[in-house]
Amino acid sequence: MTARDGHRPAPPAPAPSPSSPASDRPQLIADAAIHLLAERGMRGLTHRAVDEAAGLPLGSTSNLARTREALLEAAVRRLAEREAAVLTPAEMPTAAAHTAGPETAAAGTPAVGTGPEAITDALALALHRYLSRHRQLLLARYELALEATRRPALREIYDRAGRAFREPMVAMLAAAGSTAPERHALSMVAWCDGVLFSCTAGQFHTTTPTRTELRTSCAELLTGMLRRPDDDAGR
């Protein structure tokens, strides 16, 4: 088809060469799907568009993900992998040499003995990196989150992926001294999500806070969470 037919070729996705091994094809297709979700939204995600964006022969995506549901599920799983890799162990501070640091939480492993400063450093770096380098992942996530509200099977996969981030947050806050880690994790995750949305698609979409600003705001929130009633009583 040509532009006269009303079909616009999909924009190229930043992905490996289509000549890569067949074992890489599922990842290539999922990355192309994420790219399309960010560029065109849910309506722009079709099997044909993914083939074109990935530089693959027509029908390649259908062979691996025969239904739209399967394609969306593949995108959610791949998105979780890419978001987990936003923070790398080498870039993340640790509370002490013998303890697990916040970088393990980013990879889905609960941290032990992580202090408040390490948490604020990790979250500030993650937020700043999302906003400065990985907006495409955020846009794709928002599209998938809304679609998951209408597809129970996709909702289950989306929530399972989210637990890989939420549960380590609970563990980090508990290790930092939180008396209500579940409730505090909800507040912290909601704050992070709010900052990301506001600075990507909300009222502050033209603003990218500095890492220092993000760290300051995170520290203020965390300080309030970890303050105990007797701390104020002694004043």
mmCIF file of C-alpha atoms in Angstrom:
data_model
loop_
_atom_site.group_PDB
_atom_site.id
_atom_site.type_symbol
_atom_site.label_atom_id
_atom_site.label_comp_id
_atom_site.label_asym_id
_atom_site.label_seq_id
_atom_site.Cartn_x
_atom_site.Cartn_y
_atom_site.Cartn_z
ATOM 1 C CA MET A 1 0.000 0.000 0.000
ATOM 2 C CA THR A 2 1.013 3.594 -0.541
ATOM 3 C CA ALA A 3 0.167 6.845 1.199
ATOM 4 C CA ARG A 4 -2.655 7.248 -1.348
ATOM 5 C CA ASP A 5 -4.271 4.124 0.056
ATOM 6 C CA GLY A 6 -4.382 5.733 3.466
ATOM 7 C CA HIS A 7 -1.637 3.524 4.919
ATOM 8 C CA ARG A 8 1.326 5.292 6.449
ATOM 9 C CA PRO A 9 4.453 3.168 6.973
ATOM 10 C CA ALA A 10 5.399 2.738 10.609
ATOM 11 C CA PRO A 11 8.339 4.811 11.837
ATOM 12 C CA PRO A 12 11.488 2.768 12.359
ATOM 13 C CA ALA A 13 11.932 1.540 15.900
ATOM 14 C CA PRO A 14 15.313 1.667 17.624
ATOM 15 C CA ALA A 15 15.868 -2.078 17.489
ATOM 16 C CA PRO A 16 18.465 -4.661 16.432
ATOM 17 C CA SER A 17 18.897 -5.567 12.802
ATOM 18 C CA PRO A 18 16.201 -7.898 11.418
ATOM 19 C CA SER A 19 19.045 -10.146 10.325
ATOM 20 C CA SER A 20 19.681 -11.007 13.964
ATOM 21 C CA PRO A 21 19.054 -14.621 15.082
ATOM 22 C CA ALA A 22 15.491 -15.894 15.149
ATOM 23 C CA SER A 23 15.768 -16.219 18.929
ATOM 24 C CA ASP A 24 15.963 -12.416 19.115
ATOM 25 C CA ARG A 25 12.759 -11.938 17.140
ATOM 26 C CA PRO A 26 10.321 -11.945 20.115
ATOM 27 C CA GLN A 27 12.308 -9.152 21.768
ATOM 28 C CA LEU A 28 12.567 -7.253 18.488
ATOM 29 C CA ILE A 29 8.811 -7.446 18.009
ATOM 30 C CA ALA A 30 8.048 -6.436 21.597
ATOM 31 C CA ASP A 31 10.412 -3.454 21.353
ATOM 32 C CA ALA A 32 8.749 -2.367 18.121
ATOM 33 C CA ALA A 33 5.345 -2.638 19.811
ATOM 34 C CA ILE A 34 6.526 -0.408 22.662
ATOM 35 C CA HIS A 35 7.877 2.086 20.144
ATOM 36 C CA LEU A 36 4.549 2.190 18.297
ATOM 37 C CA LEU A 37 2.540 2.582 21.497
ATOM 38 C CA ALA A 38 4.641 5.613 22.404
ATOM 39 C CA GLU A 39 4.574 7.118 18.912
ATOM 40 C CA ARG A 40 0.989 6.384 17.804
ATOM 41 C CA GLY A 41 -0.955 5.203 20.813
ATOM 42 C CA MET A 42 -3.084 2.090 21.094
ATOM 43 C CA ARG A 43 -4.821 2.638 17.754
ATOM 44 C CA GLY A 44 -1.517 2.586 15.952
ATOM 45 C CA LEU A 45 -0.532 -0.813 17.275
ATOM 46 C CA THR A 46 -1.258 -3.442 14.628
ATOM 47 C CA HIS A 47 0.547 -6.592 13.621
ATOM 48 C CA ARG A 48 1.388 -5.074 10.248
ATOM 49 C CA ALA A 49 2.721 -1.879 11.805
ATOM 50 C CA VAL A 50 4.934 -3.895 14.156
ATOM 51 C CA ASP A 51 6.347 -5.864 11.227
ATOM 52 C CA GLU A 52 7.190 -2.627 9.431
ATOM 53 C CA ALA A 53 8.634 -0.898 12.500
ATOM 54 C CA ALA A 54 10.783 -3.945 13.267
ATOM 55 C CA GLY A 55 11.890 -4.317 9.655
ATOM 56 C CA LEU A 56 10.529 -7.849 9.476
ATOM 57 C CA PRO A 57 8.637 -9.658 6.708
ATOM 58 C CA LEU A 58 4.874 -9.234 6.840
ATOM 59 C CA GLY A 59 3.302 -11.926 8.982
ATOM 60 C CA SER A 60 6.271 -12.237 11.363
ATOM 61 C CA THR A 61 4.441 -10.668 14.285
ATOM 62 C CA SER A 62 1.322 -12.769 13.687
ATOM 63 C CA ASN A 63 3.429 -15.918 13.807
ATOM 64 C CA LEU A 64 4.654 -15.091 17.304
ATOM 65 C CA ALA A 65 1.636 -13.232 18.699
ATOM 66 C CA ARG A 66 -1.439 -14.388 16.819
ATOM 67 C CA THR A 67 -3.923 -12.158 18.640
ATOM 68 C CA ARG A 68 -3.874 -8.533 19.722
ATOM 69 C CA GLU A 69 -4.082 -9.723 23.330
ATOM 70 C CA ALA A 70 -0.913 -11.768 22.889
ATOM 71 C CA LEU A 71 0.872 -8.801 21.333
ATOM 72 C CA LEU A 72 -0.116 -6.540 24.219
ATOM 73 C CA GLU A 73 0.992 -9.132 26.766
ATOM 74 C CA ALA A 74 4.376 -9.394 25.053
ATOM 75 C CA ALA A 75 4.702 -5.612 25.180
ATOM 76 C CA VAL A 76 3.915 -5.532 28.920
ATOM 77 C CA ARG A 77 6.499 -8.213 29.705
ATOM 78 C CA ARG A 78 9.177 -6.506 27.617
ATOM 79 C CA LEU A 79 8.334 -3.120 29.119
ATOM 80 C CA ALA A 80 8.889 -4.545 32.606
ATOM 81 C CA GLU A 81 12.309 -5.855 31.521
ATOM 82 C CA ARG A 82 13.351 -2.514 30.068
ATOM 83 C CA GLU A 83 12.101 -0.548 33.055
ATOM 84 C CA ALA A 84 14.019 -2.829 35.422
ATOM 85 C CA ALA A 85 17.161 -1.991 33.451
ATOM 86 C CA VAL A 86 16.746 1.785 33.800
ATOM 87 C CA LEU A 87 18.936 1.539 36.912
ATOM 88 C CA THR A 88 22.100 -0.519 36.803
ATOM 89 C CA PRO A 89 24.039 -1.897 39.784
ATOM 90 C CA ALA A 90 27.126 0.142 38.905
ATOM 91 C CA GLU A 91 25.158 3.401 39.066
ATOM 92 C CA MET A 92 23.304 2.772 42.300
ATOM 93 C CA PRO A 93 24.554 3.534 45.803
ATOM 94 C CA THR A 94 24.490 0.859 48.494
ATOM 95 C CA ALA A 95 23.851 1.291 52.195
ATOM 96 C CA ALA A 96 26.915 -0.755 53.106
ATOM 97 C CA ALA A 97 29.360 -3.048 51.381
ATOM 98 C CA HIS A 98 27.829 -6.173 52.914
ATOM 99 C CA THR A 99 24.171 -5.326 52.247
ATOM 100 C CA ALA A 100 22.014 -5.349 49.181
ATOM 101 C CA GLY A 101 21.584 -1.888 47.720
ATOM 102 C CA PRO A 102 18.659 -0.231 45.945
ATOM 103 C CA GLU A 103 19.962 -1.473 42.610
ATOM 104 C CA THR A 104 18.848 -4.967 43.579
ATOM 105 C CA ALA A 105 15.380 -3.619 44.262
ATOM 106 C CA ALA A 106 15.302 -2.133 40.773
ATOM 107 C CA ALA A 107 15.992 -5.618 39.457
ATOM 108 C CA GLY A 108 13.178 -7.099 41.524
ATOM 109 C CA THR A 109 15.120 -8.343 44.572
ATOM 110 C CA PRO A 110 14.179 -6.925 47.992
ATOM 111 C CA ALA A 111 16.944 -4.876 49.541
ATOM 112 C CA VAL A 112 18.131 -5.506 53.107
ATOM 113 C CA GLY A 113 19.448 -2.757 55.352
ATOM 114 C CA THR A 114 18.998 0.028 52.817
ATOM 115 C CA GLY A 115 19.017 3.441 54.478
ATOM 116 C CA PRO A 116 16.947 6.535 53.688
ATOM 117 C CA GLU A 117 19.792 8.252 51.825
ATOM 118 C CA ALA A 118 20.276 5.272 49.532
ATOM 119 C CA ILE A 119 16.551 5.171 48.807
ATOM 120 C CA THR A 120 16.374 8.859 47.923
ATOM 121 C CA ASP A 121 19.506 8.606 45.759
ATOM 122 C CA ALA A 122 18.117 5.621 43.880
ATOM 123 C CA LEU A 123 14.673 7.062 43.321
ATOM 124 C CA ALA A 124 16.004 10.458 42.237
ATOM 125 C CA LEU A 125 18.299 8.826 39.704
ATOM 126 C CA ALA A 126 15.524 6.579 38.397
ATOM 127 C CA LEU A 127 13.040 9.429 38.020
ATOM 128 C CA HIS A 128 15.554 11.707 36.337
ATOM 129 C CA ARG A 129 16.624 8.981 33.945
ATOM 130 C CA TYR A 130 13.044 8.214 32.982
ATOM 131 C CA LEU A 131 12.297 11.864 32.289
ATOM 132 C CA SER A 132 15.518 12.646 30.462
ATOM 133 C CA ARG A 133 16.138 9.412 28.543
ATOM 134 C CA HIS A 134 13.184 7.056 28.688
ATOM 135 C CA ARG A 135 10.001 9.011 28.047
ATOM 136 C CA GLN A 136 9.064 6.470 25.391
ATOM 137 C CA LEU A 137 8.797 3.784 28.069
ATOM 138 C CA LEU A 138 6.525 6.013 30.125
ATOM 139 C CA LEU A 139 4.197 6.791 27.223
ATOM 140 C CA ALA A 140 3.951 3.097 26.352
ATOM 141 C CA ARG A 141 3.256 2.254 29.990
ATOM 142 C CA TYR A 142 0.383 4.736 30.183
ATOM 143 C CA GLU A 143 -1.188 3.289 27.046
ATOM 144 C CA LEU A 144 -0.889 -0.248 28.398
ATOM 145 C CA ALA A 145 -2.168 0.702 31.857
ATOM 146 C CA LEU A 146 -5.385 2.108 30.411
ATOM 147 C CA GLU A 147 -5.854 -0.863 28.106
ATOM 148 C CA ALA A 148 -5.346 -3.215 31.051
ATOM 149 C CA THR A 149 -8.416 -1.742 32.748
ATOM 150 C CA ARG A 150 -10.498 -3.255 29.922
ATOM 151 C CA ARG A 151 -8.696 -6.594 29.540
ATOM 152 C CA PRO A 152 -8.629 -8.830 32.649
ATOM 153 C CA ALA A 153 -5.884 -11.107 31.289
ATOM 154 C CA LEU A 154 -3.673 -8.127 30.483
ATOM 155 C CA ARG A 155 -4.468 -6.618 33.892
ATOM 156 C CA GLU A 156 -3.134 -9.726 35.601
ATOM 157 C CA ILE A 157 0.163 -9.566 33.692
ATOM 158 C CA TYR A 158 0.469 -5.808 34.205
ATOM 159 C CA ASP A 159 -0.112 -6.139 37.954
ATOM 160 C CA ARG A 160 2.351 -9.013 38.210
ATOM 161 C CA ALA A 161 5.014 -6.872 36.559
ATOM 162 C CA GLY A 162 4.196 -4.004 38.899
ATOM 163 C CA ARG A 163 4.733 -6.180 41.967
ATOM 164 C CA ALA A 164 8.379 -6.591 40.933
ATOM 165 C CA PHE A 165 8.782 -2.896 41.747
ATOM 166 C CA ARG A 166 6.251 -2.436 44.543
ATOM 167 C CA GLU A 167 7.355 -5.302 46.750
ATOM 168 C CA PRO A 168 11.030 -4.245 46.852
ATOM 169 C CA MET A 169 9.855 -0.743 47.785
ATOM 170 C CA VAL A 170 8.010 -2.198 50.771
ATOM 171 C CA ALA A 171 11.153 -4.092 51.782
ATOM 172 C CA MET A 172 13.385 -1.018 51.441
ATOM 173 C CA LEU A 173 11.065 1.149 53.522
ATOM 174 C CA ALA A 174 10.800 -1.512 56.206
ATOM 175 C CA ALA A 175 14.598 -1.753 56.333
ATOM 176 C CA ALA A 176 14.821 2.033 56.558
ATOM 177 C CA GLY A 177 12.649 2.036 59.678
ATOM 178 C CA SER A 178 9.100 2.522 58.376
ATOM 179 C CA THR A 179 6.420 1.513 60.863
ATOM 180 C CA ALA A 180 3.886 1.076 58.035
ATOM 181 C CA PRO A 181 5.890 -0.045 54.993
ATOM 182 C CA GLU A 182 2.873 -1.154 52.927
ATOM 183 C CA ARG A 183 1.088 2.167 53.363
ATOM 184 C CA HIS A 184 4.264 4.161 52.909
ATOM 185 C CA ALA A 185 5.118 2.208 49.750
ATOM 186 C CA LEU A 186 1.742 3.190 48.305
ATOM 187 C CA SER A 187 2.488 6.843 49.033
ATOM 188 C CA MET A 188 6.013 6.659 47.631
ATOM 189 C CA VAL A 189 5.032 4.806 44.466
ATOM 190 C CA ALA A 190 2.073 7.162 43.953
ATOM 191 C CA TRP A 191 4.379 10.155 44.334
ATOM 192 C CA CYS A 192 6.876 8.744 41.841
ATOM 193 C CA ASP A 193 4.115 7.916 39.369
ATOM 194 C CA GLY A 194 2.633 11.381 39.828
ATOM 195 C CA VAL A 195 5.938 13.110 39.119
ATOM 196 C CA LEU A 196 6.524 10.985 36.027
ATOM 197 C CA PHE A 197 3.043 11.555 34.639
ATOM 198 C CA SER A 198 2.989 15.276 35.402
ATOM 199 C CA CYS A 199 6.351 15.822 33.727
ATOM 200 C CA THR A 200 5.539 13.600 30.742
ATOM 201 C CA ALA A 201 1.863 14.098 29.902
ATOM 202 C CA GLY A 202 0.522 16.433 32.588
ATOM 203 C CA GLN A 203 0.745 20.092 33.488
ATOM 204 C CA PHE A 204 4.544 20.016 33.795
ATOM 205 C CA HIS A 205 5.249 18.163 30.549
ATOM 206 C CA THR A 206 7.733 20.849 29.461
ATOM 207 C CA THR A 207 9.652 20.582 32.720
ATOM 208 C CA THR A 208 12.366 18.101 33.596
ATOM 209 C CA PRO A 209 13.366 18.492 37.253
ATOM 210 C CA THR A 210 17.046 18.136 38.037
ATOM 211 C CA ARG A 211 18.250 15.102 39.901
ATOM 212 C CA THR A 212 18.985 17.348 42.899
ATOM 213 C CA GLU A 213 15.435 18.693 42.903
ATOM 214 C CA LEU A 214 13.995 15.218 42.704
ATOM 215 C CA ARG A 215 16.223 14.025 45.501
ATOM 216 C CA THR A 216 15.193 16.934 47.724
ATOM 217 C CA SER A 217 11.490 16.282 47.176
ATOM 218 C CA CYS A 218 11.921 12.550 47.741
ATOM 219 C CA ALA A 219 13.898 13.161 50.937
ATOM 220 C CA GLU A 220 11.177 15.476 52.246
ATOM 221 C CA LEU A 221 8.533 12.822 51.648
ATOM 222 C CA LEU A 222 10.620 10.023 53.119
ATOM 223 C CA THR A 223 11.567 12.077 56.187
ATOM 224 C CA GLY A 224 7.903 12.638 56.957
ATOM 225 C CA MET A 225 7.141 8.937 56.554
ATOM 226 C CA LEU A 226 9.910 7.796 58.848
ATOM 227 C CA ARG A 227 9.276 10.379 61.572
ATOM 228 C CA ARG A 228 7.929 8.694 64.698
ATOM 229 C CA PRO A 229 5.378 10.308 67.057
ATOM 230 C CA ASP A 230 7.941 10.475 69.862
ATOM 231 C CA ASP A 231 10.244 12.503 67.587
ATOM 232 C CA ASP A 232 7.769 15.398 67.744
ATOM 233 C CA ALA A 233 6.937 14.813 71.400
ATOM 234 C CA GLY A 234 10.489 15.574 72.393
ATOM 235 C CA ARG A 235 10.434 19.002 70.782
#
